[in-house]
CSV table of N, CA, C and O in Angstrom, one decimal:
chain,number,residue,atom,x,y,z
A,1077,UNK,N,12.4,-26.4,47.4
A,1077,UNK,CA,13.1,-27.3,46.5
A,1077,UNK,C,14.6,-27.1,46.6
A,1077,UNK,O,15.2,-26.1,46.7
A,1078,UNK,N,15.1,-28.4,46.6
A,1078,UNK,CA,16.5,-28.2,46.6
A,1078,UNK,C,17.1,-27.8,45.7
A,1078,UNK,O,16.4,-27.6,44.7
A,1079,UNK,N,18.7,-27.6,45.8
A,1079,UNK,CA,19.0,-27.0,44.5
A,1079,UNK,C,19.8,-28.0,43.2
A,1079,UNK,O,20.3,-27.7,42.2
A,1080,UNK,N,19.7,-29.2,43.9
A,1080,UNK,CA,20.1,-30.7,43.0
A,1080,UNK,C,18.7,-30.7,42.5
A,1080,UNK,O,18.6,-30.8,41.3
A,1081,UNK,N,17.0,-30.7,43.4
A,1081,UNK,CA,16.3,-31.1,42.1
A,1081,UNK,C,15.9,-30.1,41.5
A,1081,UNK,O,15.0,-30.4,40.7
A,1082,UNK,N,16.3,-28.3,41.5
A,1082,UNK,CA,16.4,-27.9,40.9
A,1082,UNK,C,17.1,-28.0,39.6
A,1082,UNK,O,16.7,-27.5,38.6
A,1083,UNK,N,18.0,-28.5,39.8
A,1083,UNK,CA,19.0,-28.5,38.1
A,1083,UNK,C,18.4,-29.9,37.9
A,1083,UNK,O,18.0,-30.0,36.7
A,1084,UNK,N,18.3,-30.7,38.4
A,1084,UNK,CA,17.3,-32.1,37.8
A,1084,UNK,C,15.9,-31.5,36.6
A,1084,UNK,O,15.6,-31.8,35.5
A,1085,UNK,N,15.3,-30.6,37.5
A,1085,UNK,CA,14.3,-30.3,36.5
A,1085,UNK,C,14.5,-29.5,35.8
A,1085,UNK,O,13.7,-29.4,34.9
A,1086,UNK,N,15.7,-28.4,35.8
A,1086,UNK,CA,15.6,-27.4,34.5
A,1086,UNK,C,16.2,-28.6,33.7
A,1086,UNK,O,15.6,-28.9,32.6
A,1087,UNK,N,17.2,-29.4,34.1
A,1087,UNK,CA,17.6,-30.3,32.7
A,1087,UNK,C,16.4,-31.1,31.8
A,1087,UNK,O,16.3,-31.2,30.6
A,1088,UNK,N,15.7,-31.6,32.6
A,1088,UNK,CA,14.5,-32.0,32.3
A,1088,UNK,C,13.7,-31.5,31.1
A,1088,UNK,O,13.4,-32.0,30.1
A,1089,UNK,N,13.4,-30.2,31.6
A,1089,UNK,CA,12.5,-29.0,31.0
A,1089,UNK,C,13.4,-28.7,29.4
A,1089,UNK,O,13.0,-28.4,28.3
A,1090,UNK,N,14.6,-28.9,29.8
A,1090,UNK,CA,15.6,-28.4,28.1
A,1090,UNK,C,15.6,-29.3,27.6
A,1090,UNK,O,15.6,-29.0,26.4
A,1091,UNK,N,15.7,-30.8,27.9
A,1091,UNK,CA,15.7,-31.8,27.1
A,1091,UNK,C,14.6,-32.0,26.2
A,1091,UNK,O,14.6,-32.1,25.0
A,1092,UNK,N,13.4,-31.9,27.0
A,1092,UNK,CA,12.2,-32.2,26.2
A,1092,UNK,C,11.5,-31.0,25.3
A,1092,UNK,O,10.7,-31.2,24.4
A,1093,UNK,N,12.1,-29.6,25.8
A,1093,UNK,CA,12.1,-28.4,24.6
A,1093,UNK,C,12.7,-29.3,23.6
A,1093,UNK,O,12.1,-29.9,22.8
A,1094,UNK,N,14.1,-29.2,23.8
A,1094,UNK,CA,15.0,-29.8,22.3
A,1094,UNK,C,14.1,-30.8,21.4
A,1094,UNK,O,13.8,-30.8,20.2
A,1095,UNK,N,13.8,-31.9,22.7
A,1095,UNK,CA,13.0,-32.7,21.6
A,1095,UNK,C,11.7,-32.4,21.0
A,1095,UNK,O,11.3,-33.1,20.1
A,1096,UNK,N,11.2,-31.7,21.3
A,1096,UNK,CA,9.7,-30.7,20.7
A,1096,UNK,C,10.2,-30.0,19.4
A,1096,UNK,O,9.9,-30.2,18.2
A,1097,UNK,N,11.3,-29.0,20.0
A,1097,UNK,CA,12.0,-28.1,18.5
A,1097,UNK,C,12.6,-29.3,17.7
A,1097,UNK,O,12.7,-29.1,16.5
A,1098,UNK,N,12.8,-30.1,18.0
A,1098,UNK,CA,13.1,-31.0,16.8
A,1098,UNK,C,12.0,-32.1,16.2
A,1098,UNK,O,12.2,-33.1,15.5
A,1099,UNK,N,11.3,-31.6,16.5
A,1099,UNK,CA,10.2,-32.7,15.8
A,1099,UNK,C,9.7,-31.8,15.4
A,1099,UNK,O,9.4,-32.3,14.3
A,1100,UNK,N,9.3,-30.6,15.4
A,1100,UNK,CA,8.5,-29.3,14.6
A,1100,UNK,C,9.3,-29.1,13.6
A,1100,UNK,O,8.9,-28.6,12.5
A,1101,UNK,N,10.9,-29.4,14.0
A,1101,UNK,CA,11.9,-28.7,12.7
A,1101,UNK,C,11.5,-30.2,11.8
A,1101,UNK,O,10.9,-29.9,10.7
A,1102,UNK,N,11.7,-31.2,11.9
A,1102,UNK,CA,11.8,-32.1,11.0
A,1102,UNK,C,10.0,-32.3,10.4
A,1102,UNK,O,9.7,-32.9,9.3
A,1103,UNK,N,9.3,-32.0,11.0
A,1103,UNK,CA,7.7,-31.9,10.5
A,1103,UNK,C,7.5,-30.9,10.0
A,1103,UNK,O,6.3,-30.8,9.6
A,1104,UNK,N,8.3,-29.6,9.7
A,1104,UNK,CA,7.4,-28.8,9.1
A,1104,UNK,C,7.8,-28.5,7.6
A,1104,UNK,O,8.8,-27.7,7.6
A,1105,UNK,N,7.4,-28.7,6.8
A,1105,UNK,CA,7.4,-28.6,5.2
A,1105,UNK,C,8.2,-27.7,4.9
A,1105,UNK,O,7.7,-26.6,5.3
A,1106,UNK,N,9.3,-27.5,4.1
A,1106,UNK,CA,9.5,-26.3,3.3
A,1106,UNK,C,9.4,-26.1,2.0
A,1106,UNK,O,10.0,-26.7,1.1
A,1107,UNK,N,8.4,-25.1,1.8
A,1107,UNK,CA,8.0,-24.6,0.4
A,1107,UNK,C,9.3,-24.2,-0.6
A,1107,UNK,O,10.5,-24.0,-0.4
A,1108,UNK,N,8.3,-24.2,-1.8
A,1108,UNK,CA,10.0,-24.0,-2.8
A,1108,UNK,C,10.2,-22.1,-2.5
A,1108,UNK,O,11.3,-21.6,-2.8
A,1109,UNK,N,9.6,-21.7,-2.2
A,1109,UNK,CA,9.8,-20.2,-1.7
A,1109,UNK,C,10.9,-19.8,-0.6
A,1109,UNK,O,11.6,-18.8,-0.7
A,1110,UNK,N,10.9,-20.6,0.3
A,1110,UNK,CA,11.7,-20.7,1.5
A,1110,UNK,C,12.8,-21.6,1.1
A,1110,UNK,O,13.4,-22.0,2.1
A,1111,UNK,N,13.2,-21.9,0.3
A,1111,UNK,CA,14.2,-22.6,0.1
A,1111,UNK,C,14.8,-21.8,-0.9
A,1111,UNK,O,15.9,-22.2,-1.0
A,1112,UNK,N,14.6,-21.0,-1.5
A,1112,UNK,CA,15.5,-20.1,-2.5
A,1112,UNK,C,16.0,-18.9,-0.9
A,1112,UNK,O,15.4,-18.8,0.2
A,1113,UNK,N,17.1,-18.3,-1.5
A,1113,UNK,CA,18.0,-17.5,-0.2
A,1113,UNK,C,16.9,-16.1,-0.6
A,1113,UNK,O,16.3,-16.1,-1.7
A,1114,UNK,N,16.9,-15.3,0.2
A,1114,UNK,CA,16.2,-13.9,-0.4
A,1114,UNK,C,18.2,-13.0,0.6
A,1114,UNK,O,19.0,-13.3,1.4
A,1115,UNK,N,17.8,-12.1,-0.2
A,1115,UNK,CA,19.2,-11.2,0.6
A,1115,UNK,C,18.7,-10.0,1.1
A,1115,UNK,O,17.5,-10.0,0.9
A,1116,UNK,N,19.1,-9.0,1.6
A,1116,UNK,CA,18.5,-7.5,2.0
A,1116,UNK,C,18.8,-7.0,1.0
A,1116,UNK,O,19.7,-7.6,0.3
A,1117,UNK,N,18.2,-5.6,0.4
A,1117,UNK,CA,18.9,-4.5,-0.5
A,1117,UNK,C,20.2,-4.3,-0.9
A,1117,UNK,O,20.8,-4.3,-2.0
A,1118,UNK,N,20.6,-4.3,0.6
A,1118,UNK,CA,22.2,-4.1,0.7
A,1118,UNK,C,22.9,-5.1,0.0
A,1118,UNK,O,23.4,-4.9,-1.1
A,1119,UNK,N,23.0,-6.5,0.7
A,1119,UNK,CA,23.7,-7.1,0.2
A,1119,UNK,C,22.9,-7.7,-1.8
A,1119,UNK,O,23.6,-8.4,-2.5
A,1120,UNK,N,21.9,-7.4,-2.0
A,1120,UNK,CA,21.8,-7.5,-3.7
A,1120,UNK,C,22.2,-6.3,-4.2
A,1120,UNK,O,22.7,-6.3,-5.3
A,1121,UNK,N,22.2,-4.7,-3.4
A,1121,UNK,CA,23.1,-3.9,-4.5
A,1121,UNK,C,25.0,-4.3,-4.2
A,1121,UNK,O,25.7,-3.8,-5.0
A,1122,UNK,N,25.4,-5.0,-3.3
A,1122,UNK,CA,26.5,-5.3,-3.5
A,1122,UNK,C,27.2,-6.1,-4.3
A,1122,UNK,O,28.3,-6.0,-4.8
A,1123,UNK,N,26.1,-7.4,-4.4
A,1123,UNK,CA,26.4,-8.3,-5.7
A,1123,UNK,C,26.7,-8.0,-6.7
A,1123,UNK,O,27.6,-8.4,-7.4
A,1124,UNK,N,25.6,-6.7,-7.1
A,1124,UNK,CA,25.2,-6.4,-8.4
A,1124,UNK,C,26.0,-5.1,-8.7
A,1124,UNK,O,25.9,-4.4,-9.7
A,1125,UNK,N,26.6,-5.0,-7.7
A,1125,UNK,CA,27.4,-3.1,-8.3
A,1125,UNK,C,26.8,-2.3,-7.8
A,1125,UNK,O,27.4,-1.4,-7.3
A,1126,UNK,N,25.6,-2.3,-7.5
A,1126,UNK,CA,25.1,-1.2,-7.8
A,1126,UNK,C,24.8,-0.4,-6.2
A,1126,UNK,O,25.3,-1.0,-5.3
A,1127,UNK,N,24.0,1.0,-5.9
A,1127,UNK,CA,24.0,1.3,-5.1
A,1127,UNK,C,22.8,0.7,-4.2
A,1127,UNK,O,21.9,0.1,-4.9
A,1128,UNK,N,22.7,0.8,-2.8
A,1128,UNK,CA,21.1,-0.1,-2.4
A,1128,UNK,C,19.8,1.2,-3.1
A,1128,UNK,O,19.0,0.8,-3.9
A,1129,UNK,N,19.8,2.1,-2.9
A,1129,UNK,CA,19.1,3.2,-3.3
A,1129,UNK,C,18.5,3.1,-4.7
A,1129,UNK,O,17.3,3.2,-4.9
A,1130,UNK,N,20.0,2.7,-6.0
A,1130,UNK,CA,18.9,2.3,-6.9
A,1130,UNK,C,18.2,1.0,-7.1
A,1130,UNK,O,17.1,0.9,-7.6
A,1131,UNK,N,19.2,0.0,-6.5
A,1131,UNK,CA,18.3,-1.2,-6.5
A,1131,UNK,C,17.0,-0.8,-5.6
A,1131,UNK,O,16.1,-1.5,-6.1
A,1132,UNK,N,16.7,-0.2,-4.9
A,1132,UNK,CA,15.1,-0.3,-4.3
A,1132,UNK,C,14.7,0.3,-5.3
A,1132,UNK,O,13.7,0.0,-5.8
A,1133,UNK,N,15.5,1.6,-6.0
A,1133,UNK,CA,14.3,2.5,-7.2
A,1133,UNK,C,13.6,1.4,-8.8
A,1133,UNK,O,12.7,1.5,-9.6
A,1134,UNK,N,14.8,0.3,-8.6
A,1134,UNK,CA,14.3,-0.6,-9.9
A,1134,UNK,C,13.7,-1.8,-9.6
A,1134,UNK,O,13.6,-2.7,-10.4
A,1135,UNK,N,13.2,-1.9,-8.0
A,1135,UNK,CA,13.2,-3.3,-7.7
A,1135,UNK,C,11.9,-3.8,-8.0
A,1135,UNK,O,11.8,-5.0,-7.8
A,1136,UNK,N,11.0,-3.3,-8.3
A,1136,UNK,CA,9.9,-4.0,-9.6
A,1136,UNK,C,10.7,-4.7,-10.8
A,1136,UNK,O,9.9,-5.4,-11.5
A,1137,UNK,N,11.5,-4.8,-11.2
A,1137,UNK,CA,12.0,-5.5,-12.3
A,1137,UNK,C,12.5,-6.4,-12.0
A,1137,UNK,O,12.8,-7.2,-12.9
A,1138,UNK,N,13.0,-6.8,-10.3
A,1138,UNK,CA,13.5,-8.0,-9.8
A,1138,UNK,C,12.8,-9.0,-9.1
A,1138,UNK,O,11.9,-8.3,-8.5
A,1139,UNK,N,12.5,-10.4,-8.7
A,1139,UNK,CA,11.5,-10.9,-8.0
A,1139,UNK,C,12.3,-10.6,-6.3
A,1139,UNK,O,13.4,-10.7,-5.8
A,1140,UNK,N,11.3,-10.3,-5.9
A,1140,UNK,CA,11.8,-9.9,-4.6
A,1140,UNK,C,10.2,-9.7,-3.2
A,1140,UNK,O,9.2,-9.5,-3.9
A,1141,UNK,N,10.1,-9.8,-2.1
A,1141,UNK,CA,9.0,-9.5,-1.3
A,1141,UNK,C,9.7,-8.9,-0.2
A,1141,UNK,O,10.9,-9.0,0.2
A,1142,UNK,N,8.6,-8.1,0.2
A,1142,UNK,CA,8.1,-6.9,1.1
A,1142,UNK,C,8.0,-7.3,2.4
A,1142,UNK,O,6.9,-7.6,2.6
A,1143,UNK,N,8.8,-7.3,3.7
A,1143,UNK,CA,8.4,-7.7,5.0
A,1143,UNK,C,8.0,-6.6,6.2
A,1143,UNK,O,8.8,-5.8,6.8
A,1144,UNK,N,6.6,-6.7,6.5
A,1144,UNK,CA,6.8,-5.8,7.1
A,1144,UNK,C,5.3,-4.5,6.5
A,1144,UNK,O,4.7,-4.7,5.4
A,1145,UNK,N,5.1,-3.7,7.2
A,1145,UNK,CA,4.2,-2.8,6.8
A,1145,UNK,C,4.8,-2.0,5.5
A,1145,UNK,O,6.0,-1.9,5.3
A,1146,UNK,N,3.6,-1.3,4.7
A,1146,UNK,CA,3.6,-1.3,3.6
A,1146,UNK,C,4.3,0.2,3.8
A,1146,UNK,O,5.0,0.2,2.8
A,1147,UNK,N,4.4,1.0,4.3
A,1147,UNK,CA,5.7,2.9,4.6
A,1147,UNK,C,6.9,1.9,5.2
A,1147,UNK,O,8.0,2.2,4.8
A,1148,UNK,N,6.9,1.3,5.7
A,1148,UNK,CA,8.1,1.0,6.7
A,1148,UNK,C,8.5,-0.2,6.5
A,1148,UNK,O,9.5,-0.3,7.2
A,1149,UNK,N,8.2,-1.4,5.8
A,1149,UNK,CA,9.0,-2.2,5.3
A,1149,UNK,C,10.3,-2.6,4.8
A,1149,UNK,O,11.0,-1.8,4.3
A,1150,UNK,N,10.5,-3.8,4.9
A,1150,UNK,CA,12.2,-4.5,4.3
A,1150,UNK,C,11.8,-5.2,3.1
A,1150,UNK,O,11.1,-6.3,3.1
A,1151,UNK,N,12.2,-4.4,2.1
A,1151,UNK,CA,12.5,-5.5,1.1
A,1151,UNK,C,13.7,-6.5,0.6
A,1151,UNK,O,14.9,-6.1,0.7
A,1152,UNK,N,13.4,-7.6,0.0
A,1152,UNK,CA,14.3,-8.5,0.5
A,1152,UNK,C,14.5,-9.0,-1.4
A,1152,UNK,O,13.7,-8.5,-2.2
A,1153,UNK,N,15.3,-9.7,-1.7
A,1153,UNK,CA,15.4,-9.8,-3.1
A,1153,UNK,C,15.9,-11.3,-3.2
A,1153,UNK,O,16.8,-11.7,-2.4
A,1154,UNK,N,15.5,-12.0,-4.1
A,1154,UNK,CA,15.8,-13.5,-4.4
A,1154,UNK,C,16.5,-13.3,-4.9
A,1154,UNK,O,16.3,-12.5,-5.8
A,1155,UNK,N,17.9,-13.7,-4.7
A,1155,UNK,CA,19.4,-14.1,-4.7
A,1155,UNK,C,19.1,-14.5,-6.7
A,1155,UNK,O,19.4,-13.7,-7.6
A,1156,UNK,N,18.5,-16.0,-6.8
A,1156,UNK,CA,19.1,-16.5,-7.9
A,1156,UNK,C,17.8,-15.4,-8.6
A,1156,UNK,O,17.2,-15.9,-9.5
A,1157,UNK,N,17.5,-14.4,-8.4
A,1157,UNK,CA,16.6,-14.2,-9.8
A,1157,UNK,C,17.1,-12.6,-10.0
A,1157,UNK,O,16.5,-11.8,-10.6
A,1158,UNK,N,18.6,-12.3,-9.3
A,1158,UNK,CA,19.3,-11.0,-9.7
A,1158,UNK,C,19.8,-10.8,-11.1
A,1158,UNK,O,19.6,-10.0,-12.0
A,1159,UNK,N,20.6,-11.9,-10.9
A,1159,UNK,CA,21.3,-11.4,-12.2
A,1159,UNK,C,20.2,-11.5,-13.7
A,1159,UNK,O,20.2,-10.7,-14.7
A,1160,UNK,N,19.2,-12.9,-13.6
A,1160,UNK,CA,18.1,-13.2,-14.2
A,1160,UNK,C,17.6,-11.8,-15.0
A,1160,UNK,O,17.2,-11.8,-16.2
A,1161,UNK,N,17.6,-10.8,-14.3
A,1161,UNK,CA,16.7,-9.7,-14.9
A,1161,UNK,C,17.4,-8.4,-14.4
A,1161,UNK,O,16.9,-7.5,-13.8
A,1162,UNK,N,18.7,-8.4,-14.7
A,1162,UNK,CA,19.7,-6.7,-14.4
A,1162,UNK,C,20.1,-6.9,-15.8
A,1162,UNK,O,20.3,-7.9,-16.3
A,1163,UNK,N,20.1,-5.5,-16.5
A,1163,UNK,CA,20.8,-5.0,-17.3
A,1163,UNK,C,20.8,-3.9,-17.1
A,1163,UNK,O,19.8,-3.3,-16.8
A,1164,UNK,N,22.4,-3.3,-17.1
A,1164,UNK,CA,22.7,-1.9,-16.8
A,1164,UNK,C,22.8,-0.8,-17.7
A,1164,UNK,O,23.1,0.3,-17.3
């Protein structure tokens, strides 16, 4: 293969990805879950003052989920429901 219809077909091959990823982005639904922001530890104990350490030791009192295996997981904390339930 030459190397003109080589770049003929990789252009080919990207165009019609793009248009695949864009039809899956505009078809696929987002839940009201996926549309609230979640933050890492870090940045909700920075919001909130506080250290990440204790925010993971109180983070039952905040709405937040778990990614990842259950020893070795990232917990992640919904943005709008910090301040909702912090008192220091």
């Amino acid at each position: 293969m030459k190397k003109d219809e080589m770049e003929r077909l990789t252009l080919m091959i990207a165009e019609k990805t793009a248009e695949i990823v864009i039809e899956r982005l505009n078809s696929t639904p987002i839940s009201r879950e996926e549309d609230d922001d979640y933050v890492t530890s870090q940045e909700a104990a920075h919001i909130l003052g506080v250290t990440p350490n204790y925010l993971r030791s109180m983070k039952d009192k905040f709405p937040h989920k778990k990614v990842g295996n259950k020893n070795q997981g990232r917990v992640f904390f919904k943005k709008s429901g910090l301040f909702e339930n912090y008192v220091k």
